[in-house]
Amino acid sequence: MKKHLNTLFVTTEGAYLKKDGQAVVVSIEKQNRLRLPLHNLDGIVCLGNIMCSPALMGACARAGVSISFLTPYGGFIAAVNGYSPGNVLLRREQYRRADDPDSTLHIARHFVSAKIANSRSVLLRAARDSRDAESKSALQSTAKLMMRNIRAARNATTLDSLRGTEGESANTYFSVFNQMMSNRVKGMEFTFRSRRPPLDRINALLSFLYSMLTHDARSACEATGLDAAVGFLHRDRPGRPGLSLDLIEEFRAFLADRLVLSLLNRKQIQARDFDVTESGAVLLKEKPRKEVLAAYQKRKQDVITHPFLNEKTTVGLLVHLQARLLARYLRGDIDDYPPFVWR
Amino acid sequence: MYVLVTYDVSTIDKEGRKRLRQIAKICLNYGQRVQNSVFELLVDPAQWAECKAKLLEAYKPEEDSMRFYYLGANWHRRVEHAGAKPGVDISGPLII
């Protein structure tokens, strides 16, 4: 069983990462600040202008530690991974299924219905906690709509209609996003989902966390021996990790959205924690970014029981487990892919 | 599991100083240095077996001594730090 290992985030501009023995050393202005054995790490995420020695990249590739280079705001630039592990037969099977419209639809249906089911659970959870009668009923009626969409997704006959259902659910879900916040502050309203660039503060937070999630899903695919680039719901596009994006659909609401809501409700993140650029793009400042990362890492260490495997795991390991379940399904070890549905 | 490794290596001769460096290097590959000859290692049983074998290979039983303290999985409540140079919590958020 894979263990939940830690991720090292480097956010200090100009930091230099090097290898020393079997460990990574972070040095800032020629001073060694941190030294960590590689076997304690699952991945290294470099945000912003971080340098990395070739020797370290090699050692990480050998030790199975993935290194990702991201923009300061979480946009993905590049990753260093070693040889793809696992089985070429598994990857071939993945490609075959991805080329077959029926199989693709079958798998994509699971991703989408689980995504809608999990966002519905988030809505219902927020409705239970809400003190405002009006938001409560709005959330509950949206949850009802979502129930219909789950059925529509399960019975979708074409990929396009499935994507339509997904888009519609996302729209209705985000239309009541404001109602899920318990204390609404000026400047912290959600308008509509915008990305590249995010146009308001909440979108900036969401986008940032989704990137972190994608990084995790990508390493989960790599570690399982799946090709992170070939997805079922997401079509191939150069540079797009299609399968990682497929896998995170189940987790967006459960992990990222709920974390955003609790950060806002606890006032851990406030309006002054963002920069608004001239183009209208909204970006997280450096210090609150660290706070968000810490909250995300902490959340990943929470223990939950996996609904399908019925085993205790950490939240951070869930995406790895799902990648493995998908691989087992592709290999034919289990009859169907069980997506992660939060109860 | 969490293991605390401490050692005393005789440094009167050149050989001893060499052993000291070797042992420190092995420990550094598996864990973090918390004091001069005190290391904390977060390892799984296989990694620990590997590390221990290397350490016992490197030391000289007649002159040096090594002590291993097993702090188990619930080590968080068994470790307390006071004063300068606090260690890093390897299982906590690692953000720099």
Short mmCIF file of C-alpha atoms in Angstrom, two decimals:
data_model
loop_
_atom_site.label_atom_id
_atom_site.label_comp_id
_atom_site.label_asym_id
_atom_site.label_seq_id
_atom_site.Cartn_x
_atom_site.Cartn_y
_atom_site.Cartn_z
CA MET A 1 0.00 0.00 0.00
CA LYS A 2 1.29 3.40 -0.87
CA LYS A 3 2.01 5.70 2.03
CA HIS A 4 0.89 9.29 2.23
CA LEU A 5 4.13 11.22 1.96
CA ASN A 6 4.64 14.90 2.30
CA THR A 7 4.99 17.52 -0.41
CA LEU A 8 7.59 20.25 -0.17
CA PHE A 9 6.42 23.64 -1.41
CA VAL A 10 9.07 26.19 -2.24
CA THR A 11 7.65 29.68 -2.62
CA THR A 12 10.64 31.89 -1.83
CA GLU A 13 11.86 33.62 -4.98
CA GLY A 14 15.46 32.84 -5.80
CA ALA A 15 15.67 29.73 -3.65
CA TYR A 16 18.08 27.08 -4.86
CA LEU A 17 17.37 23.38 -4.47
CA LYS A 18 20.27 20.96 -4.52
CA LYS A 19 21.05 17.38 -3.74
CA ASP A 20 23.16 16.37 -0.78
CA GLY A 21 23.48 12.65 -0.21
CA GLN A 22 19.98 11.29 -0.46
CA ALA A 23 18.42 14.53 0.63
CA VAL A 24 17.23 17.79 -0.84
CA VAL A 25 18.70 21.00 0.54
CA VAL A 26 16.90 24.32 0.14
CA SER A 27 19.25 27.23 0.19
CA ILE A 28 18.27 30.86 0.14
CA GLU A 29 20.92 33.51 -0.40
CA LYS A 30 23.63 30.85 -0.09
CA GLN A 31 22.36 29.82 3.32
CA ASN A 32 21.08 26.29 3.78
CA ARG A 33 17.61 26.62 5.24
CA LEU A 34 16.14 23.15 5.12
CA ARG A 35 17.38 19.63 4.56
CA LEU A 36 14.99 16.76 3.94
CA PRO A 37 15.63 13.13 3.06
CA LEU A 38 14.04 12.30 -0.30
CA HIS A 39 12.32 9.19 1.02
CA ASN A 40 10.07 11.39 3.16
CA LEU A 41 8.78 13.21 0.10
CA ASP A 42 6.23 12.49 -2.55
CA GLY A 43 6.72 15.62 -4.57
CA ILE A 44 8.37 19.00 -4.70
CA VAL A 45 6.35 21.96 -5.94
CA CYS A 46 8.28 25.06 -6.96
CA LEU A 47 6.19 28.21 -7.19
CA GLY A 48 7.84 31.09 -8.97
CA ASN A 49 11.47 31.60 -9.75
CA ILE A 50 13.10 28.58 -8.09
CA MET A 51 16.32 26.97 -9.25
CA CYS A 52 16.97 23.30 -9.14
CA SER A 53 20.25 21.46 -9.63
CA PRO A 54 20.43 18.78 -12.33
CA ALA A 55 21.80 16.33 -9.77
CA LEU A 56 18.70 16.83 -7.65
CA MET A 57 16.41 16.33 -10.62
CA GLY A 58 18.16 13.05 -11.35
CA ALA A 59 18.00 11.89 -7.76
CA CYS A 60 14.31 12.78 -7.55
CA ALA A 61 13.53 10.95 -10.77
CA ARG A 62 15.27 7.87 -9.37
CA ALA A 63 13.56 8.13 -5.99
CA GLY A 64 10.14 8.62 -7.57
CA VAL A 65 9.74 12.16 -6.31
CA SER A 66 8.08 14.41 -8.86
CA ILE A 67 9.18 18.01 -9.23
CA SER A 68 6.69 20.52 -10.62
CA PHE A 69 7.45 24.05 -11.68
CA LEU A 70 4.51 26.40 -11.34
CA THR A 71 3.99 30.12 -11.78
CA PRO A 72 3.79 32.03 -8.49
CA TYR A 73 0.00 31.75 -8.74
CA GLY A 74 -0.13 28.04 -9.32
CA GLY A 75 -0.25 27.82 -13.12
CA PHE A 76 1.51 24.73 -14.35
CA ILE A 77 4.71 25.18 -16.39
CA ALA A 78 6.70 21.96 -16.35
CA ALA A 79 7.37 18.82 -14.40
CA VAL A 80 10.31 16.49 -14.00
CA ASN A 81 9.47 12.84 -13.77
CA GLY A 82 11.58 9.75 -14.20
CA TYR A 83 10.81 6.85 -16.50
CA SER A 84 7.12 6.05 -16.48
CA PRO A 85 6.82 3.19 -14.09
CA GLY A 86 4.44 0.30 -14.32
CA ASN A 87 3.23 -1.54 -17.26
CA VAL A 88 3.26 -0.62 -20.90
CA LEU A 89 0.32 -2.99 -21.33
CA LEU A 90 -1.69 -0.88 -18.93
CA ARG A 91 -0.93 2.28 -20.88
CA ARG A 92 -1.79 0.59 -24.17
CA GLU A 93 -5.09 -0.48 -22.71
CA GLN A 94 -5.69 3.09 -21.55
CA TYR A 95 -5.08 4.40 -25.10
CA ARG A 96 -7.34 1.74 -26.58
CA ARG A 97 -10.16 2.65 -24.24
CA ALA A 98 -9.61 6.34 -24.85
CA ASP A 99 -9.98 5.75 -28.58
CA ASP A 100 -13.14 3.74 -28.19
CA PRO A 101 -16.19 6.03 -27.93
CA ASP A 102 -18.27 3.58 -25.88
CA SER A 103 -15.58 2.90 -23.27
CA THR A 104 -14.72 6.57 -23.07
CA LEU A 105 -18.34 7.46 -22.46
CA HIS A 106 -18.68 4.73 -19.86
CA ILE A 107 -15.69 5.96 -17.82
CA ALA A 108 -16.47 9.65 -18.32
CA ARG A 109 -20.00 9.08 -17.00
CA HIS A 110 -18.52 7.95 -13.69
CA PHE A 111 -16.31 11.01 -13.40
CA VAL A 112 -19.15 13.41 -14.12
CA SER A 113 -21.82 11.76 -11.99
CA ALA A 114 -19.42 11.58 -9.05
CA LYS A 115 -18.50 15.20 -9.56
CA ILE A 116 -22.12 16.30 -9.49
CA ALA A 117 -22.89 14.03 -6.55
CA ASN A 118 -20.01 15.48 -4.57
CA SER A 119 -20.93 19.07 -5.33
CA ARG A 120 -24.48 18.22 -4.29
CA SER A 121 -23.18 16.93 -0.96
CA VAL A 122 -21.26 20.17 -0.50
CA LEU A 123 -24.44 22.13 -1.18
CA LEU A 124 -26.44 20.07 1.29
CA ARG A 125 -23.75 20.37 3.91
CA ALA A 126 -23.72 24.16 3.49
CA ALA A 127 -27.53 24.21 3.65
CA ARG A 128 -27.44 22.35 6.97
CA ASP A 129 -24.96 24.81 8.42
CA SER A 130 -26.67 27.90 7.04
CA ARG A 131 -28.40 30.23 9.49
CA ASP A 132 -30.10 32.23 6.76
CA ALA A 133 -33.49 30.76 5.77
CA GLU A 134 -33.36 32.18 2.27
CA SER A 135 -29.94 30.73 1.41
CA LYS A 136 -30.93 27.48 3.00
CA SER A 137 -33.90 26.98 0.70
CA ALA A 138 -31.91 28.18 -2.34
CA LEU A 139 -29.21 25.64 -1.61
CA GLN A 140 -31.66 22.86 -1.02
CA SER A 141 -33.55 23.47 -4.25
CA THR A 142 -30.26 23.60 -6.18
CA ALA A 143 -29.33 20.29 -4.61
CA LYS A 144 -32.58 18.87 -5.91
CA LEU A 145 -31.73 20.05 -9.43
CA MET A 146 -28.37 18.37 -9.08
CA MET A 147 -30.05 15.07 -8.28
CA ARG A 148 -31.74 15.23 -11.67
CA ASN A 149 -28.41 16.01 -13.31
CA ILE A 150 -26.76 13.01 -11.67
CA ARG A 151 -29.36 10.80 -13.28
CA ALA A 152 -28.91 12.57 -16.61
CA ALA A 153 -25.15 12.05 -16.39
CA ARG A 154 -25.53 8.36 -15.60
CA ASN A 155 -27.80 7.87 -18.59
CA ALA A 156 -25.95 10.11 -21.04
CA THR A 157 -25.69 8.53 -24.46
CA THR A 158 -23.05 10.75 -26.00
CA LEU A 159 -19.96 12.46 -24.67
CA ASP A 160 -21.29 15.82 -25.81
CA SER A 161 -24.55 15.53 -23.90
CA LEU A 162 -22.53 14.39 -20.89
CA ARG A 163 -20.34 17.47 -21.13
CA GLY A 164 -23.50 19.53 -21.47
CA THR A 165 -24.87 18.10 -18.25
CA GLU A 166 -21.57 18.72 -16.55
CA GLY A 167 -21.47 22.34 -17.70
CA GLU A 168 -25.03 22.97 -16.65
CA SER A 169 -24.44 21.48 -13.21
CA ALA A 170 -21.32 23.56 -12.76
CA ASN A 171 -23.28 26.69 -13.67
CA THR A 172 -26.11 26.01 -11.25
CA TYR A 173 -23.66 24.99 -8.56
CA PHE A 174 -21.60 28.16 -8.88
CA SER A 175 -24.72 30.32 -9.10
CA VAL A 176 -25.38 29.62 -5.41
CA PHE A 177 -21.74 29.66 -4.33
CA ASN A 178 -22.24 32.97 -2.49
CA GLN A 179 -25.05 31.41 -0.47
CA MET A 180 -22.63 28.86 0.91
CA MET A 181 -20.54 31.50 2.65
CA SER A 182 -21.72 32.14 6.17
CA ASN A 183 -20.35 35.66 6.54
CA ARG A 184 -20.25 37.59 3.33
CA VAL A 185 -17.85 40.52 3.10
CA LYS A 186 -17.72 43.24 0.49
CA GLY A 187 -15.20 42.50 -2.24
CA MET A 188 -15.40 38.80 -1.54
CA GLU A 189 -18.42 37.97 -3.66
CA PHE A 190 -18.37 35.28 -6.25
CA THR A 191 -19.66 36.48 -9.59
CA PHE A 192 -19.12 33.75 -12.15
CA ARG A 193 -16.43 31.19 -12.69
CA SER A 194 -13.54 32.88 -14.49
CA ARG A 195 -10.09 31.55 -15.12
CA ARG A 196 -6.99 32.48 -17.06
CA PRO A 197 -7.07 34.92 -15.43
CA PRO A 198 -9.37 34.68 -12.43
CA LEU A 199 -11.35 37.91 -12.24
CA ASP A 200 -12.33 37.93 -8.61
CA ARG A 201 -10.84 36.86 -5.32
CA ILE A 202 -12.76 33.67 -4.91
CA ASN A 203 -11.95 32.56 -8.42
CA ALA A 204 -8.29 33.22 -7.67
CA LEU A 205 -8.48 30.95 -4.63
CA LEU A 206 -10.36 28.25 -6.51
CA SER A 207 -7.94 28.29 -9.42
CA PHE A 208 -4.97 28.10 -7.10
CA LEU A 209 -6.31 25.07 -5.26
CA TYR A 210 -7.38 23.33 -8.46
CA SER A 211 -3.79 23.64 -9.71
CA MET A 212 -2.50 22.03 -6.54
CA LEU A 213 -5.03 19.27 -6.96
CA THR A 214 -3.99 18.75 -10.58
CA HIS A 215 -0.37 18.44 -9.50
CA ASP A 216 -1.35 15.71 -7.04
CA ALA A 217 -3.49 13.89 -9.58
CA ARG A 218 -0.70 14.03 -12.10
CA SER A 219 1.75 12.38 -9.74
CA ALA A 220 -0.92 9.84 -8.83
CA CYS A 221 -1.25 8.90 -12.50
CA GLU A 222 2.51 8.72 -12.97
CA ALA A 223 2.95 6.62 -9.85
CA THR A 224 0.25 4.20 -10.95
CA GLY A 225 1.72 3.84 -14.43
CA LEU A 226 -1.12 5.58 -16.22
CA ASP A 227 -0.52 8.25 -18.83
CA ALA A 228 -1.56 11.49 -17.20
CA ALA A 229 -2.05 13.15 -20.58
CA VAL A 230 -4.66 10.82 -22.06
CA GLY A 231 -8.05 11.45 -20.55
CA PHE A 232 -11.55 10.21 -21.19
CA LEU A 233 -13.73 13.18 -20.38
CA HIS A 234 -11.03 15.67 -21.32
CA ARG A 235 -9.85 15.34 -24.86
CA ASP A 236 -6.18 15.30 -25.77
CA ARG A 237 -4.54 18.65 -26.13
CA PRO A 238 -0.80 19.33 -26.10
CA GLY A 239 0.41 20.09 -22.61
CA ARG A 240 -2.90 19.25 -21.00
CA PRO A 241 -2.90 16.49 -18.39
CA GLY A 242 -6.26 15.09 -19.50
CA LEU A 243 -6.45 12.13 -17.14
CA SER A 244 -5.38 14.21 -14.14
CA LEU A 245 -8.19 16.62 -14.95
CA ASP A 246 -10.61 13.70 -15.23
CA LEU A 247 -9.52 12.39 -11.86
CA ILE A 248 -9.83 15.68 -10.01
CA GLU A 249 -13.45 16.12 -11.08
CA GLU A 250 -14.43 13.90 -8.17
CA PHE A 251 -12.44 16.02 -5.75
CA ARG A 252 -12.97 19.63 -6.79
CA ALA A 253 -16.00 20.26 -4.60
CA PHE A 254 -15.06 17.92 -1.79
CA LEU A 255 -11.50 19.16 -1.36
CA ALA A 256 -10.93 22.53 -2.99
CA ASP A 257 -14.33 24.25 -2.81
CA ARG A 258 -14.92 23.24 0.78
CA LEU A 259 -11.46 24.42 1.74
CA VAL A 260 -12.11 27.78 0.08
CA LEU A 261 -15.40 28.10 1.96
CA SER A 262 -13.85 27.33 5.31
CA LEU A 263 -10.90 29.66 4.70
CA LEU A 264 -13.37 32.44 3.96
CA ASN A 265 -15.77 31.60 6.76
CA ARG A 266 -12.97 31.50 9.29
CA LYS A 267 -11.68 34.79 7.81
CA GLN A 268 -8.27 33.22 7.34
CA ILE A 269 -8.20 34.80 3.91
CA GLN A 270 -9.52 38.31 3.44
CA ALA A 271 -9.98 40.87 0.72
CA ARG A 272 -6.59 42.51 1.42
CA ASP A 273 -4.76 39.25 0.72
CA PHE A 274 -5.04 39.74 -3.05
CA ASP A 275 -3.47 41.90 -5.71
CA VAL A 276 -5.63 43.21 -8.51
CA THR A 277 -3.62 43.86 -11.66
CA GLU A 278 -4.44 46.42 -14.32
CA SER A 279 -5.84 43.79 -16.64
CA GLY A 280 -8.38 42.83 -14.00
CA ALA A 281 -6.68 39.62 -13.03
CA VAL A 282 -6.80 38.88 -9.32
CA LEU A 283 -3.87 37.13 -7.70
CA LEU A 284 -3.06 35.86 -4.24
CA LYS A 285 -0.26 37.62 -2.39
CA GLU A 286 2.73 35.68 -1.20
CA LYS A 287 2.02 35.39 2.53
CA PRO A 288 -1.62 34.30 2.26
CA ARG A 289 -0.53 31.85 -0.44
CA LYS A 290 1.55 30.09 2.16
CA GLU A 291 -1.44 30.04 4.47
CA VAL A 292 -3.61 28.44 1.80
CA LEU A 293 -0.94 25.83 1.10
CA ALA A 294 -0.63 25.03 4.80
CA ALA A 295 -4.40 24.64 5.08
CA TYR A 296 -4.43 22.40 2.01
CA GLN A 297 -1.63 20.22 3.37
CA LYS A 298 -3.37 19.97 6.71
CA ARG A 299 -6.61 18.98 5.07
CA LYS A 300 -4.80 16.25 3.16
CA GLN A 301 -3.73 14.67 6.43
CA ASP A 302 -7.28 14.25 7.72
CA VAL A 303 -8.24 10.61 8.03
CA ILE A 304 -11.37 9.33 6.33
CA THR A 305 -12.77 5.94 5.44
CA HIS A 306 -12.75 5.21 1.73
CA PRO A 307 -16.38 4.52 0.76
CA PHE A 308 -15.51 1.74 -1.69
CA LEU A 309 -12.44 0.12 -0.19
CA ASN A 310 -13.80 0.56 3.34
CA GLU A 311 -10.32 1.29 4.60
CA LYS A 312 -8.99 4.22 6.55
CA THR A 313 -6.81 6.55 4.52
CA THR A 314 -5.79 10.16 4.47
CA VAL A 315 -7.57 12.63 2.24
CA GLY A 316 -4.30 13.23 0.38
CA LEU A 317 -4.08 9.59 -0.62
CA LEU A 318 -7.60 9.46 -2.07
CA VAL A 319 -6.56 10.61 -5.52
CA HIS A 320 -3.82 7.96 -5.57
CA LEU A 321 -6.33 5.30 -4.60
CA GLN A 322 -8.69 6.42 -7.35
CA ALA A 323 -5.88 6.26 -9.90
CA ARG A 324 -5.15 2.73 -8.77
CA LEU A 325 -8.79 1.73 -8.93
CA LEU A 326 -8.95 3.09 -12.46
CA ALA A 327 -5.86 1.08 -13.39
CA ARG A 328 -7.40 -2.03 -11.90
CA TYR A 329 -10.54 -1.47 -13.90
CA LEU A 330 -8.59 -0.96 -17.13
CA ARG A 331 -6.65 -4.15 -16.48
CA GLY A 332 -9.90 -5.99 -15.91
CA ASP A 333 -9.31 -6.81 -12.24
CA ILE A 334 -12.58 -5.18 -11.21
CA ASP A 335 -15.83 -4.99 -13.15
CA ASP A 336 -16.30 -1.27 -13.04
CA TYR A 337 -14.55 1.88 -11.93
CA PRO A 338 -15.92 3.07 -8.60
CA PRO A 339 -15.58 6.86 -8.44
CA PHE A 340 -15.10 8.60 -5.12
CA VAL A 341 -18.46 9.71 -3.78
CA TRP A 342 -18.40 11.60 -0.53
CA ARG A 343 -21.06 10.70 2.01
CA MET B 1 7.94 5.07 12.58
CA TYR B 2 10.12 7.60 14.26
CA VAL B 3 13.61 6.68 15.46
CA LEU B 4 16.04 8.72 17.46
CA VAL B 5 19.66 7.89 16.78
CA THR B 6 22.46 9.10 19.01
CA TYR B 7 26.08 8.12 18.98
CA ASP B 8 29.42 8.58 20.58
CA VAL B 9 32.36 8.05 18.31
CA SER B 10 35.91 8.14 19.60
CA THR B 11 37.80 10.87 17.80
CA ILE B 12 41.28 10.52 19.25
CA ASP B 13 42.72 9.09 16.06
CA LYS B 14 42.23 9.80 12.37
CA GLU B 15 40.28 6.59 11.86
CA GLY B 16 37.77 7.65 14.50
CA ARG B 17 37.19 11.05 12.90
CA LYS B 18 36.61 9.30 9.60
CA ARG B 19 34.02 7.01 11.19
CA LEU B 20 32.31 10.02 12.76
CA ARG B 21 31.91 11.66 9.37
CA GLN B 22 30.66 8.44 7.80
CA ILE B 23 28.08 7.82 10.49
CA ALA B 24 26.82 11.39 10.33
CA LYS B 25 26.48 11.08 6.57
CA ILE B 26 24.42 7.91 6.82
CA CYS B 27 22.11 9.51 9.37
CA LEU B 28 21.72 12.60 7.21
CA ASN B 29 20.50 10.46 4.34
CA TYR B 30 17.66 9.08 6.42
CA GLY B 31 16.65 11.88 8.74
CA GLN B 32 17.31 15.28 10.15
CA ARG B 33 20.05 16.41 12.45
CA VAL B 34 18.54 17.88 15.60
CA GLN B 35 21.73 18.21 17.63
CA ASN B 36 25.37 17.48 16.96
CA SER B 37 25.24 13.71 17.30
CA VAL B 38 21.50 13.32 17.58
CA PHE B 39 19.28 12.52 14.61
CA GLU B 40 15.55 12.05 14.16
CA LEU B 41 14.51 9.65 11.42
CA LEU B 42 11.05 9.22 9.93
CA VAL B 43 11.39 5.83 8.25
CA ASP B 44 9.40 2.75 7.40
CA PRO B 45 10.63 -0.58 8.78
CA ALA B 46 12.46 -1.49 5.56
CA GLN B 47 14.27 1.83 5.42
CA TRP B 48 15.19 1.50 9.06
CA ALA B 49 16.63 -1.99 8.58
CA GLU B 50 18.73 -0.60 5.73
CA CYS B 51 19.91 2.39 7.73
CA LYS B 52 20.67 0.36 10.83
CA ALA B 53 22.71 -2.16 8.86
CA LYS B 54 24.77 0.67 7.37
CA LEU B 55 25.34 2.24 10.77
CA LEU B 56 26.39 -1.02 12.41
CA GLU B 57 28.74 -1.59 9.52
CA ALA B 58 30.40 1.78 9.96
CA TYR B 59 30.97 1.95 13.70
CA LYS B 60 33.69 0.24 15.73
CA PRO B 61 32.16 -1.67 18.67
CA GLU B 62 35.30 -1.49 20.86
CA GLU B 63 35.48 2.31 20.81
CA ASP B 64 32.13 3.78 19.71
CA SER B 65 28.58 3.42 20.90
CA MET B 66 25.23 3.89 19.21
CA ARG B 67 21.79 4.20 20.78
CA PHE B 68 18.47 3.85 19.00
CA TYR B 69 15.22 5.04 20.59
CA TYR B 70 12.01 3.89 18.97
CA LEU B 71 9.34 6.54 19.28
CA GLY B 72 6.68 4.71 17.27
CA ALA B 73 3.95 6.30 15.20
CA ASN B 74 2.61 8.60 17.92
CA TRP B 75 5.91 10.36 18.32
CA HIS B 76 4.43 13.85 18.15
CA ARG B 77 3.52 13.81 21.83
CA ARG B 78 6.83 12.26 22.83
CA VAL B 79 9.06 14.98 21.44
CA GLU B 80 9.37 18.45 22.88
CA HIS B 81 11.84 21.12 21.96
CA ALA B 82 13.06 24.13 23.90
CA GLY B 83 15.59 26.77 22.91
CA ALA B 84 17.42 27.54 19.71
CA LYS B 85 17.35 25.62 16.39
CA PRO B 86 13.98 23.87 16.55
CA GLY B 87 13.70 20.88 14.24
CA VAL B 88 11.38 20.67 11.25
CA ASP B 89 8.24 18.59 11.53
CA ILE B 90 8.71 16.32 8.52
CA SER B 91 5.06 15.29 8.46
CA GLY B 92 3.72 18.84 8.86
CA PRO B 93 3.23 21.37 6.06
CA LEU B 94 6.58 21.95 4.35
CA ILE B 95 6.52 25.43 2.91
CA ILE B 96 9.56 27.59 2.50
#
